[in-house]
XYZ file of C-alpha atoms in Angstrom:
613
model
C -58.101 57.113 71.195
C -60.194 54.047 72.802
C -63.545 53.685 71.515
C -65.837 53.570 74.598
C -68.094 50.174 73.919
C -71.402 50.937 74.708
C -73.249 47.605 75.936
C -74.384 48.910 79.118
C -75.157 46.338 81.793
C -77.377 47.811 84.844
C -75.797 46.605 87.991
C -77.829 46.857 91.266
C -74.682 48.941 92.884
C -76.666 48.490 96.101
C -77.368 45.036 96.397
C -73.211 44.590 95.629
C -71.286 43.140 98.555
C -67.937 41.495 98.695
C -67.325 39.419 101.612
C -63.799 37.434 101.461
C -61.885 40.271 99.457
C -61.614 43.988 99.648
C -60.346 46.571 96.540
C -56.663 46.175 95.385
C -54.172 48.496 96.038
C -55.142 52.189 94.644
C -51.162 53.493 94.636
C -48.000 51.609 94.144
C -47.079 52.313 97.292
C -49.894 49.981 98.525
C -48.838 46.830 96.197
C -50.284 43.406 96.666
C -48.905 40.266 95.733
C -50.538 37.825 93.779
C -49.223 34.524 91.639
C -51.015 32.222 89.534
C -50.339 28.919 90.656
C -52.202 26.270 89.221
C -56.131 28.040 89.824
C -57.848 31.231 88.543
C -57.304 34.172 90.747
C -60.596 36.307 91.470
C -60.691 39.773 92.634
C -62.878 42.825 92.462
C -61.593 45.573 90.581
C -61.523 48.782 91.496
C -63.983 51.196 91.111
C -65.633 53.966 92.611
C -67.504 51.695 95.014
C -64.276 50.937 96.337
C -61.516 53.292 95.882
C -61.282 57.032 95.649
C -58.369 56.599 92.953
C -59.520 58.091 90.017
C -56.863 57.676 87.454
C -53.362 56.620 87.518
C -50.662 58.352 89.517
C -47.937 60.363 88.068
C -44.147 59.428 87.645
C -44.665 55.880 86.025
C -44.411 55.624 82.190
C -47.990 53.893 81.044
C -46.712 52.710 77.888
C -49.491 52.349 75.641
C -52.485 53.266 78.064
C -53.375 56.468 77.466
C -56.065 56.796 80.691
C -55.333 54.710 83.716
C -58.947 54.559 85.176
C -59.102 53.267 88.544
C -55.651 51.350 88.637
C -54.936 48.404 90.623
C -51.157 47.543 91.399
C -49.896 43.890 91.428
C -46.089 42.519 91.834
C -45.559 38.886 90.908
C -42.220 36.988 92.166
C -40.743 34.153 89.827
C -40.239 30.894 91.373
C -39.454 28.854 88.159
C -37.683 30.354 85.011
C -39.710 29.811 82.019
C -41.523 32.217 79.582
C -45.159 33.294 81.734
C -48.894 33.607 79.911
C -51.699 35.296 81.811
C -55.722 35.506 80.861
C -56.234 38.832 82.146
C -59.951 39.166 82.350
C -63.007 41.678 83.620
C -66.638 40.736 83.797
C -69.998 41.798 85.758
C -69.712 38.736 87.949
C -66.918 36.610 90.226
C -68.052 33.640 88.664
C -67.143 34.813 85.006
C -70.838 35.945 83.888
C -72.691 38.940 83.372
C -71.117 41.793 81.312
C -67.816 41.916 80.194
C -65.735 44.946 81.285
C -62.866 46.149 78.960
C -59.857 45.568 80.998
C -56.318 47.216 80.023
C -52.669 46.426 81.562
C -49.127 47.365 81.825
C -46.100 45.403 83.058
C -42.479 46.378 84.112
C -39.688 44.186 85.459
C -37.636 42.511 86.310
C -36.388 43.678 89.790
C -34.879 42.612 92.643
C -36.871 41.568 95.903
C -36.641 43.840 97.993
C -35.923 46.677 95.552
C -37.407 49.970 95.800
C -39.777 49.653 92.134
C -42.655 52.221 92.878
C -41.114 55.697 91.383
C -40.944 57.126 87.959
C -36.684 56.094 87.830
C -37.862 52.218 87.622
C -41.154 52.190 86.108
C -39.781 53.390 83.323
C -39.997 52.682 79.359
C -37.014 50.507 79.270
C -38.665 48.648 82.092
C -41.814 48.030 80.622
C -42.472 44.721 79.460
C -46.146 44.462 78.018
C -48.889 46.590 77.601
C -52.340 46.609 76.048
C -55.529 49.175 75.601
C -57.519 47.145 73.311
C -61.341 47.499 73.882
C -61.267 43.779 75.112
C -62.441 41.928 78.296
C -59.801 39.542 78.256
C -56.456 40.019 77.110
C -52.573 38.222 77.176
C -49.801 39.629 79.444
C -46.520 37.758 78.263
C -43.455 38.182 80.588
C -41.175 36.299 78.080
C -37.918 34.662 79.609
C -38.254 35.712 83.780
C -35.805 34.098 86.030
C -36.158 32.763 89.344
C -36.806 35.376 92.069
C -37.136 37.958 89.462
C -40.259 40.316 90.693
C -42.386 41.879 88.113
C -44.833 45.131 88.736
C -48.303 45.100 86.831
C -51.132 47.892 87.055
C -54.442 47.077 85.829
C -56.958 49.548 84.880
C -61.303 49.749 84.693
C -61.336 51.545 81.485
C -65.109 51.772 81.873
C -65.194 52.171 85.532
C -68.128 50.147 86.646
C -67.726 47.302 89.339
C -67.107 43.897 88.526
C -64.218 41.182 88.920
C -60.878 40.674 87.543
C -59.438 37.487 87.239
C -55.699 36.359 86.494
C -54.808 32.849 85.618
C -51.590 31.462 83.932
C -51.934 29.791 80.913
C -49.011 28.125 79.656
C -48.705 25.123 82.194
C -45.238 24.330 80.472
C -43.624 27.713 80.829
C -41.897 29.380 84.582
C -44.278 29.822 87.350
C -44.973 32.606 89.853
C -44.134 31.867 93.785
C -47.699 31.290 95.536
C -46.234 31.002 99.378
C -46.916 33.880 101.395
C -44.261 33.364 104.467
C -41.735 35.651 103.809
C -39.266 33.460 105.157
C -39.702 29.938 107.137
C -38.982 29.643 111.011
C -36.022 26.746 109.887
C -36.533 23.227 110.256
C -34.423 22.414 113.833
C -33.898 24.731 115.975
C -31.462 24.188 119.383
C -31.709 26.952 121.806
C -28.398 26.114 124.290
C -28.624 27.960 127.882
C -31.597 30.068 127.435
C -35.190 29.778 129.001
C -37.360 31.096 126.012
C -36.999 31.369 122.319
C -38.960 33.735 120.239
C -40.522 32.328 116.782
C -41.072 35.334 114.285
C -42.944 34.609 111.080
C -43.829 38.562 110.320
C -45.316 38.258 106.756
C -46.124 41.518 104.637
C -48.933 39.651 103.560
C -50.385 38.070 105.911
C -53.271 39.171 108.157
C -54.328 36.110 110.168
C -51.501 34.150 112.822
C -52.323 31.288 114.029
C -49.643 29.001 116.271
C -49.954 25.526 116.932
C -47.962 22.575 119.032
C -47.782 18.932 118.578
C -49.316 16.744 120.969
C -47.456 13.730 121.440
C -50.653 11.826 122.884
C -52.881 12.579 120.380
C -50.074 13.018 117.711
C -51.841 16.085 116.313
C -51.352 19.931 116.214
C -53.424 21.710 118.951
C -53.490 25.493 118.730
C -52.353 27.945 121.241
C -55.530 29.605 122.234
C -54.646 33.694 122.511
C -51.042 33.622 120.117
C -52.023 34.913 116.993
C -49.709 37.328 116.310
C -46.327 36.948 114.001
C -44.285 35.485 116.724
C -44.497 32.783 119.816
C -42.188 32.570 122.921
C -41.107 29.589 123.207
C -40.285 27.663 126.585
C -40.592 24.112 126.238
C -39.139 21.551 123.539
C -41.554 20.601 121.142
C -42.845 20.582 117.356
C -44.557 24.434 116.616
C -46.724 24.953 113.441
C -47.885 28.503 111.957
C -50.317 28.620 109.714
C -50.868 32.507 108.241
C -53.756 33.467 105.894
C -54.098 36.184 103.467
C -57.212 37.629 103.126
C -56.851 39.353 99.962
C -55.828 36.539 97.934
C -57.980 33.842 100.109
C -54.110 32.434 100.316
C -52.728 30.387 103.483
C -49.671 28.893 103.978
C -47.351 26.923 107.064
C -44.227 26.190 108.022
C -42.838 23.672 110.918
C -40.760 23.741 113.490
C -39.083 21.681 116.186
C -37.507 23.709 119.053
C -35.359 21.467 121.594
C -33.889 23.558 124.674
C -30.218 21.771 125.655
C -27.399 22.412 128.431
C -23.931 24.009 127.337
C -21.349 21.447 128.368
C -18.654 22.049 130.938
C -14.672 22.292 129.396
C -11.880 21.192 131.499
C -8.067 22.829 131.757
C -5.618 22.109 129.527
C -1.710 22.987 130.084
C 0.513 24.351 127.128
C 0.703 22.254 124.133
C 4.539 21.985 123.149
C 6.078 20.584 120.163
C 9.425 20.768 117.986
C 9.275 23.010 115.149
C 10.081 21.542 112.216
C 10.549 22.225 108.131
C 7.029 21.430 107.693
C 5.741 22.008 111.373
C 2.288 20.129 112.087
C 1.150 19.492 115.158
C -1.877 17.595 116.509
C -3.693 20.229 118.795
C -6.579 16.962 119.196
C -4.146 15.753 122.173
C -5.477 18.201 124.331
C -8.883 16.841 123.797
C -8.958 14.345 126.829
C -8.476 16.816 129.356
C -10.850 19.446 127.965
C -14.141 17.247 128.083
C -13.023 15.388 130.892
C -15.736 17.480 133.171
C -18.787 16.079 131.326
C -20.476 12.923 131.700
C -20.631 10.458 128.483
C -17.617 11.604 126.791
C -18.188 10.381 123.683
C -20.812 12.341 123.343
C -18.971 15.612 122.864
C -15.870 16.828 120.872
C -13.469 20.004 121.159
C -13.651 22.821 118.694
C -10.393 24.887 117.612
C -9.899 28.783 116.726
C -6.999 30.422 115.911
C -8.428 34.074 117.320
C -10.905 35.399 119.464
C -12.466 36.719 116.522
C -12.407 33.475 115.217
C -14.491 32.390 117.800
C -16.933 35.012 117.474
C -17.291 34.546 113.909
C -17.510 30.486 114.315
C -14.891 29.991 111.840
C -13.052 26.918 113.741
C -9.848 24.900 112.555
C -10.610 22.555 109.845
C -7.822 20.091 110.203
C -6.994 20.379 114.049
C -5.226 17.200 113.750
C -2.707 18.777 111.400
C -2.478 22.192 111.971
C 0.805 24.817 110.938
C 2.670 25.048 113.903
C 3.546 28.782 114.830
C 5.355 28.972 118.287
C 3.660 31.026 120.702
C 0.866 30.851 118.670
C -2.554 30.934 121.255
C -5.566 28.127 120.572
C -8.685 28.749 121.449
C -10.812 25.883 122.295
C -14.669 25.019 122.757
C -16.436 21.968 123.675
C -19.426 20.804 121.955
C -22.285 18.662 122.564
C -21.987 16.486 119.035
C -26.138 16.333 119.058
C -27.298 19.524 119.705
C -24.207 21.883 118.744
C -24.244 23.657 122.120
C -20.884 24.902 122.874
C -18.903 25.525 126.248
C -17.031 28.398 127.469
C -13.837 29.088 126.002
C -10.356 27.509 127.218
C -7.106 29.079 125.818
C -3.763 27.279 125.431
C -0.740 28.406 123.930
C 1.993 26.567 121.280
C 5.116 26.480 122.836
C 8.457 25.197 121.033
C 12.079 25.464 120.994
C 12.337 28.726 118.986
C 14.793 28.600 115.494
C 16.622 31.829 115.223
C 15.502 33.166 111.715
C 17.673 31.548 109.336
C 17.326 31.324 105.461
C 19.224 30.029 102.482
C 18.719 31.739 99.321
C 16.477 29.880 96.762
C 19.117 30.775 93.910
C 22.869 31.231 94.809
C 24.620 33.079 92.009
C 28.432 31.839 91.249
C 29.871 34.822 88.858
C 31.781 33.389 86.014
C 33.774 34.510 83.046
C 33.262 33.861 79.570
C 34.862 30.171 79.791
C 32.382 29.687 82.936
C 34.755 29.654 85.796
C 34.076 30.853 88.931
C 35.992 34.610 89.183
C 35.498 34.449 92.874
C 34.626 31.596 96.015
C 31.109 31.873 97.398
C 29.826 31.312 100.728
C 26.753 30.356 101.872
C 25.086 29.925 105.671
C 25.794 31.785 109.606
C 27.488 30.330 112.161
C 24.692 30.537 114.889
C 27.174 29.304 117.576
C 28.312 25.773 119.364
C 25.006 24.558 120.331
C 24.068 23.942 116.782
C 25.633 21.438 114.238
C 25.535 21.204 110.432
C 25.512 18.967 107.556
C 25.978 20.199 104.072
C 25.620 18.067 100.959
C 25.386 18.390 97.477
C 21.990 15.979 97.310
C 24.267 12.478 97.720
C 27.719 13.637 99.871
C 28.187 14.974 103.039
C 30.240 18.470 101.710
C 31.103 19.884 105.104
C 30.357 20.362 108.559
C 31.193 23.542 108.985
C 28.753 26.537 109.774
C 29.537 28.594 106.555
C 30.467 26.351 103.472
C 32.874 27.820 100.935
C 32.568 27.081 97.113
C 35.542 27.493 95.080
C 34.121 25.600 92.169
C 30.134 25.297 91.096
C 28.938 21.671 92.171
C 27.548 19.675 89.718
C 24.331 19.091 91.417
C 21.279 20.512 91.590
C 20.616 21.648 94.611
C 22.976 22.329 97.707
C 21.192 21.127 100.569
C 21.931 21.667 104.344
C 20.888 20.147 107.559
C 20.546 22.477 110.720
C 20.403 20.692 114.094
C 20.003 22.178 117.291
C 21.683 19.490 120.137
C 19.941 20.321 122.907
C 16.217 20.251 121.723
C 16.954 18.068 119.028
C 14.927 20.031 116.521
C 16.359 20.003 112.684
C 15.394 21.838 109.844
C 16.251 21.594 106.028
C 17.034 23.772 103.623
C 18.005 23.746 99.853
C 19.457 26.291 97.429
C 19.797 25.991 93.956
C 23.435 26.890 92.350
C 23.477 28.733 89.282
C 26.191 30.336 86.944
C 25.872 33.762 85.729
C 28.227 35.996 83.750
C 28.446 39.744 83.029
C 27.583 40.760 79.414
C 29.771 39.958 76.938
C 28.673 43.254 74.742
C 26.335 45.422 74.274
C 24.880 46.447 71.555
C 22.614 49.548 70.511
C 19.562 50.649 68.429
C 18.780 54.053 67.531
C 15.225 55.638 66.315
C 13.761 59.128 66.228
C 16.191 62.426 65.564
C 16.973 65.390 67.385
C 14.894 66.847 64.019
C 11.412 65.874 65.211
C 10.378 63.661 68.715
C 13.812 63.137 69.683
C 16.590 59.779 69.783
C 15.274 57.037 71.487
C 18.045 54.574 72.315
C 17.681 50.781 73.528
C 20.535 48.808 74.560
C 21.053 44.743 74.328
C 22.818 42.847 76.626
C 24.221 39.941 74.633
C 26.660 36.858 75.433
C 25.339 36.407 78.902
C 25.639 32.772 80.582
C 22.933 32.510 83.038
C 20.719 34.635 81.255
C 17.050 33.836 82.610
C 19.068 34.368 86.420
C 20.832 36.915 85.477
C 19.580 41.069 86.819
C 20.529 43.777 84.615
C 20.561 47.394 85.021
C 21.175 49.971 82.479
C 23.001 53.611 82.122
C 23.505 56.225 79.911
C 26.821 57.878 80.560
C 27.421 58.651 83.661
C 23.623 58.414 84.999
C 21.746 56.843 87.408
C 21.178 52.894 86.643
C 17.870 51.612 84.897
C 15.686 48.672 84.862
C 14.699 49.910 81.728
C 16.942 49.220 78.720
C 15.121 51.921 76.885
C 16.111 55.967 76.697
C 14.066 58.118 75.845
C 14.902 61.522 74.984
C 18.644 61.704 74.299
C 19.921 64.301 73.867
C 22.583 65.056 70.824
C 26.356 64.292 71.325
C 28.652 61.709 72.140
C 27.021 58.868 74.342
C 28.002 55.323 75.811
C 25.756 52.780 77.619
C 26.869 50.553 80.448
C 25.066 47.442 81.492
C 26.046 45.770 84.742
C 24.771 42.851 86.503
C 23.130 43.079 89.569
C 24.627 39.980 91.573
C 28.280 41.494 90.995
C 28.969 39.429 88.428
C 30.712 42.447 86.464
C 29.595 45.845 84.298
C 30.047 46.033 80.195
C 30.006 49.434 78.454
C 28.957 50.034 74.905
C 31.224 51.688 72.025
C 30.823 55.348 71.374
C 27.930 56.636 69.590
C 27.195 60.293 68.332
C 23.884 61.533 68.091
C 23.281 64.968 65.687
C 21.447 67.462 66.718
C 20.860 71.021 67.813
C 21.005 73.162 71.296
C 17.462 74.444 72.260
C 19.285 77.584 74.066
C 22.394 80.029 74.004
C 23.638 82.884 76.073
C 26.176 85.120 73.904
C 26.991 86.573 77.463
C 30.790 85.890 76.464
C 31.074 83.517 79.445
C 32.571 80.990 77.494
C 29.581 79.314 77.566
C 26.712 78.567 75.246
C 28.152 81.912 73.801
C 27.067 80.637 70.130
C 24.944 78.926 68.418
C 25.492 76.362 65.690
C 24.405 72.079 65.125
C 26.091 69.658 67.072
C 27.010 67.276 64.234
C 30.179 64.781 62.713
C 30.784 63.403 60.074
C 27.571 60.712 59.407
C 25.903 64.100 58.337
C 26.891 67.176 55.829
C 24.875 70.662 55.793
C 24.784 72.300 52.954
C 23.083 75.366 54.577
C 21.833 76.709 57.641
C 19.641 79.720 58.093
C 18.650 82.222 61.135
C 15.326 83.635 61.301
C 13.092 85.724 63.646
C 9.830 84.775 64.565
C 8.228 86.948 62.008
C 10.317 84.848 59.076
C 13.013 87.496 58.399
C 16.607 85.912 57.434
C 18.776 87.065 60.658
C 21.973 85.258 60.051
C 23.328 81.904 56.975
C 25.974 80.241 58.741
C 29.025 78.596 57.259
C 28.100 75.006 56.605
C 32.065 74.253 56.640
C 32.864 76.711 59.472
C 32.678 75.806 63.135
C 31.701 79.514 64.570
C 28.051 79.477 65.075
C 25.628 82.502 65.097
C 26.816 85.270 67.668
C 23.327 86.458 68.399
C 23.767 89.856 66.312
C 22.542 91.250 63.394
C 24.557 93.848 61.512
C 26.948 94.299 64.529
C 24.075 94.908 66.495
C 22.835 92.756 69.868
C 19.309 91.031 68.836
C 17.294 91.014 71.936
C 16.356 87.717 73.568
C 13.303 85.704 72.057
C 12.441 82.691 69.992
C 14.389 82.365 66.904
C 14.135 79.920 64.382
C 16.529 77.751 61.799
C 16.045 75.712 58.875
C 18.699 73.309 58.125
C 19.185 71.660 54.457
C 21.503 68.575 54.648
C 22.131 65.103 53.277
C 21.911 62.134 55.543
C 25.198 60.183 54.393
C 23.876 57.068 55.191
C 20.309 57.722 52.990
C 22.015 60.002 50.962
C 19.028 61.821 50.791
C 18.730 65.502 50.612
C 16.672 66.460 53.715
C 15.291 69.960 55.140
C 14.351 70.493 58.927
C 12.758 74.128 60.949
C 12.343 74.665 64.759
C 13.381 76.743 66.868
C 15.798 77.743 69.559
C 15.840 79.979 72.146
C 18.707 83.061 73.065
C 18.560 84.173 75.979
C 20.400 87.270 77.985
């Protein structure tokens, strides 16, 4: 607990007046700003003179003051990053004198401008940044490492609650600094209002409590105020230079910000007809030709330029065409163009023109073109490539150096030793061309595939991956994969598999042929039976060759007792009796012994399997 310091100091409560500052905010809801700058900050504290606050409100986390006497809340904004010092400090007197009052603090931060800070969720312990309760009239308030814009929330308290003056100042000159302006935002530096009679200047401030609105006289060449504005904004009628000057009364802090306002004319914009063009391979066209016609209504020309969209919403937006002179030509496509006044930025009306071009019918080449070859890499089959798109078109094929054909569809017998096969597309009435290339490439079927096995039917189950190998064409080549008689895979990988004889067929998926694996036996056991005598499932027994020999096999219920042995070297399984008599259908379980004749170790395996009825 504090030690109440007894020097007393009589103060004359009645002869105490404050006449350029009133008593801080009480509550965090009523906050007031405050930075350092580069001077000692005065202020009277509060006390019961001047606020009816007694102690702190609830919800905030005080940290290390265990009484909040008479609080006074604070927020500080960053303008330079840095580490910040303050000389927190409470005496008798503004000017520093008289007796010193203990004076105790708390800090949180950092938040956000404009975030909601005054509740218990953010003034919070892992918020809090510095605290002190010493019995001291000055003390240090460190906000180590704040960034710019960063906004930090202090409370400080009148631990022995009699009136007197708190001062702030920031002592490490070297370190970040706290933003001192007041305007919460300027009124911009040139402003051009295009069509319109008035224009309304808003410089609302939280802070500030005195508006005062100037304009520049050109014939003095000073700033005359505007008797009767002082309020946050100023309509505007007339070009000229504005000034507004706002003061703060609680800080004794003023600020300004200038303005010019110029009032222009929106230009005129002239017709324009449809912009044609050729579409070509790499289709550009120049939509500046129209450019003449569309300022053509305005007087000094050069004063003014056109302004492109591609949309309406474009337009809206202001999101024009940055390289009109080059633009992607899309047939049909619909321009939307603006004229503006290159000074002020004042735009026109909007005048619409659309792209029009001979349209191409949508034709393609593929970027690859498979040729399907056998193992010696000889073309099993021709391949054609292009669509006859009728007698008012003609084509040139060539393998990069030689015309190849003329003909609409080219057929390849044999792969050309090029690299590309590339083909010219003319259309002889408009004259438009276009290019394009494909890119030949060989590509076999599998030559064989082989297969990896992991897992057992004994535990997770087989997991099977087949490799296609001896492919030509590999990286080009598409493969699909399937297990017996199943539906083709992506995957190469089966998961799953169930005991029994199995193959796996890979084909390729440009035709170029299908390769199926040797047979493969997997050992295992069936999960059900029905001895229903239906000649099927009518027994049960491990599906098994030769790779593995059982040298016993037991039958079990599911309370452990020994139902049935089978005949390792029979082939009739278990019937689904015991002693002549029907067992009824449930869960019964096995236990195999046998030795893996490719390990030749001796191994033992238990589930179970299921009969039903």
């Amino acid at each position: 607990m504090k030690v109440f310091h007894t020097l007393i100091i009589t103060l004359l409560l009645s002869g105490f007046s404050i006449n350029t500052m009133y008593g801080q905010g009480a509550f965090c809801s009523d906050i007031e700003p405050f930075c350092a700058g580069s001077e000692r900050l005065t202020f009277p504290n509060s006390n019961s003179t001047n606020s009816s606050q007694i102690n702190g409100e609830a919800g905030p986390y005080y940290g290390c003051l265990e009484e909040q006497p008479y609080p006074a809340w604070f927020f500080l904004q960053v303008e330079e990053p840095g580490d910040l010092r303050f000389s927190i400090s409470q005496y008798e007197n503004e000017d520093g004198s008289g007796a010193p009052l203990d004076v105790d603090f708390v800090v949180w931060g950092p938040f956000d401008r404009g975030e909601e800070y005054c509740n218990a969720s953010a003034l919070n312990e892992a918020n809090l940044i510095d605290c002190s309760y010493l019995p001291d009239a000055v003390e240090t308030m460190t906000i180590p490492g704040a960034m710019a814009n960063e906004v930090y929330v202090v409370v400080i308290t009148n631990f022995q609650q009699l009136p007197g003056f708190i001062s702030l100042e920031q002592t490490n000159a070297s370190g970040g600094s706290t933003d001192c302006s007041i305007l919460d935002s300027d009124l911009g530096d040139n402003i051009v209002v295009c069509d319109d009679d008035e224009y309304i200047l808003d410089g609302t401030t939280d802070e500030a409590e005195i508006y005062e609105w100037y304009v520049y006289n050109d014939n003095t060449s000073e700033y005359e105020q505007i008797l009767g504005e002082d309020g946050p904004t100023l309509t505007v009628t007339q070009s000229g230079d504005y000034r507004l000057v706002v003061k703060d009364l609680v800080g004794a802090s003023s600020d300004q910000d200038d303005v010019t306002v110029t009032f222009y004319e929106s230009p005129e914009i002239g017709e324009v007809l449809n912009l044609s063009t050729c579409a070509e391979s790499d289709n550009f066209i120049d939509l500046t030709q129209t450019a003449p016609e569309l300022i053509a209504p305005n007087v000094n020309q050069n004063d003014f330029r056109v302004v492109y969209y591609e949309s309406t919403e474009a337009v809206e937006n202001n999101e024009p065409i940055t390289q009109p002179g080059s633009f992607a030509f899309q047939s049909g496509l619909v321009i939307y163009a603006r004229v503006e006044h290159i000074e002020s930025g004042c735009l026109s009306e909007t005048e619409q023109f659309e792209l029009a071009t001979f349209d191409f019918p949508d034709y393609q080449l593929p970027e690859i073109t498979i040729f399907c070859v056998n193992a010696g890499n000889t073309p099993v089959s021709a391949v054609t490539l292009g669509v006859d798109l009728g007698a008012d078109y003609t084509y040139e094929w060539s393998d990069g150096t030689n015309i190849i054909s003329t003909n609409a569809i080219l057929t390849l017998n044999d792969i050309p030793l090029t690299e590309t096969i590339n083909l010219n597309l003319s259309h002889s009435i408009s004259g438009c061309e276009r290019e394009f290339s494909t890119i030949p490439v060989a590509v076999s079927r599998p030559g064989s595939v082989s297969i990896s096995i992991t897992g057992s039917d004994f535990g997770d189950g087989y997991t099977v991956t087949a490799t296609a190998e001896e492919i030509i064409g590999e990286d080009y080549a598409g493969l699909e994969y399937r297990l017996d008689n199943n539906n083709w895979q992506e995957s190469n990988i089966f998961n799953q598999v169930p005991p029994g004889n199995h193959v796996v067929s890979v084909r390729e998926t440009n035709g170029c042929g299908e390769t199926t694996s040797e047979s493969f036996f997997l050992v295992g056991y069936p999960r059900f039976f029905t001895p229903n005598s239906d000649g099927y499932n009518d027994t049960w027994n491990l599906i098994s060759n030769n790779d593995i020999t059982i040298k016993r096999l037991y039958v079990f219920d599911r309370y452990g007792k020994l139902i049935h042995q089978l005949d390792p070297r029979g082939i009739k399984g278990w019937d689904g009796t015991y002693n002549g008599r029907d067992l009824p259908a449930d869960d019964y379980w096995f236990k195999v012994e046998f030795i893996d004749q490719k390990t030749g170790e001796h191994r033992e395996y238990m589930s179970n399997f299921t009969l039903k009825r």
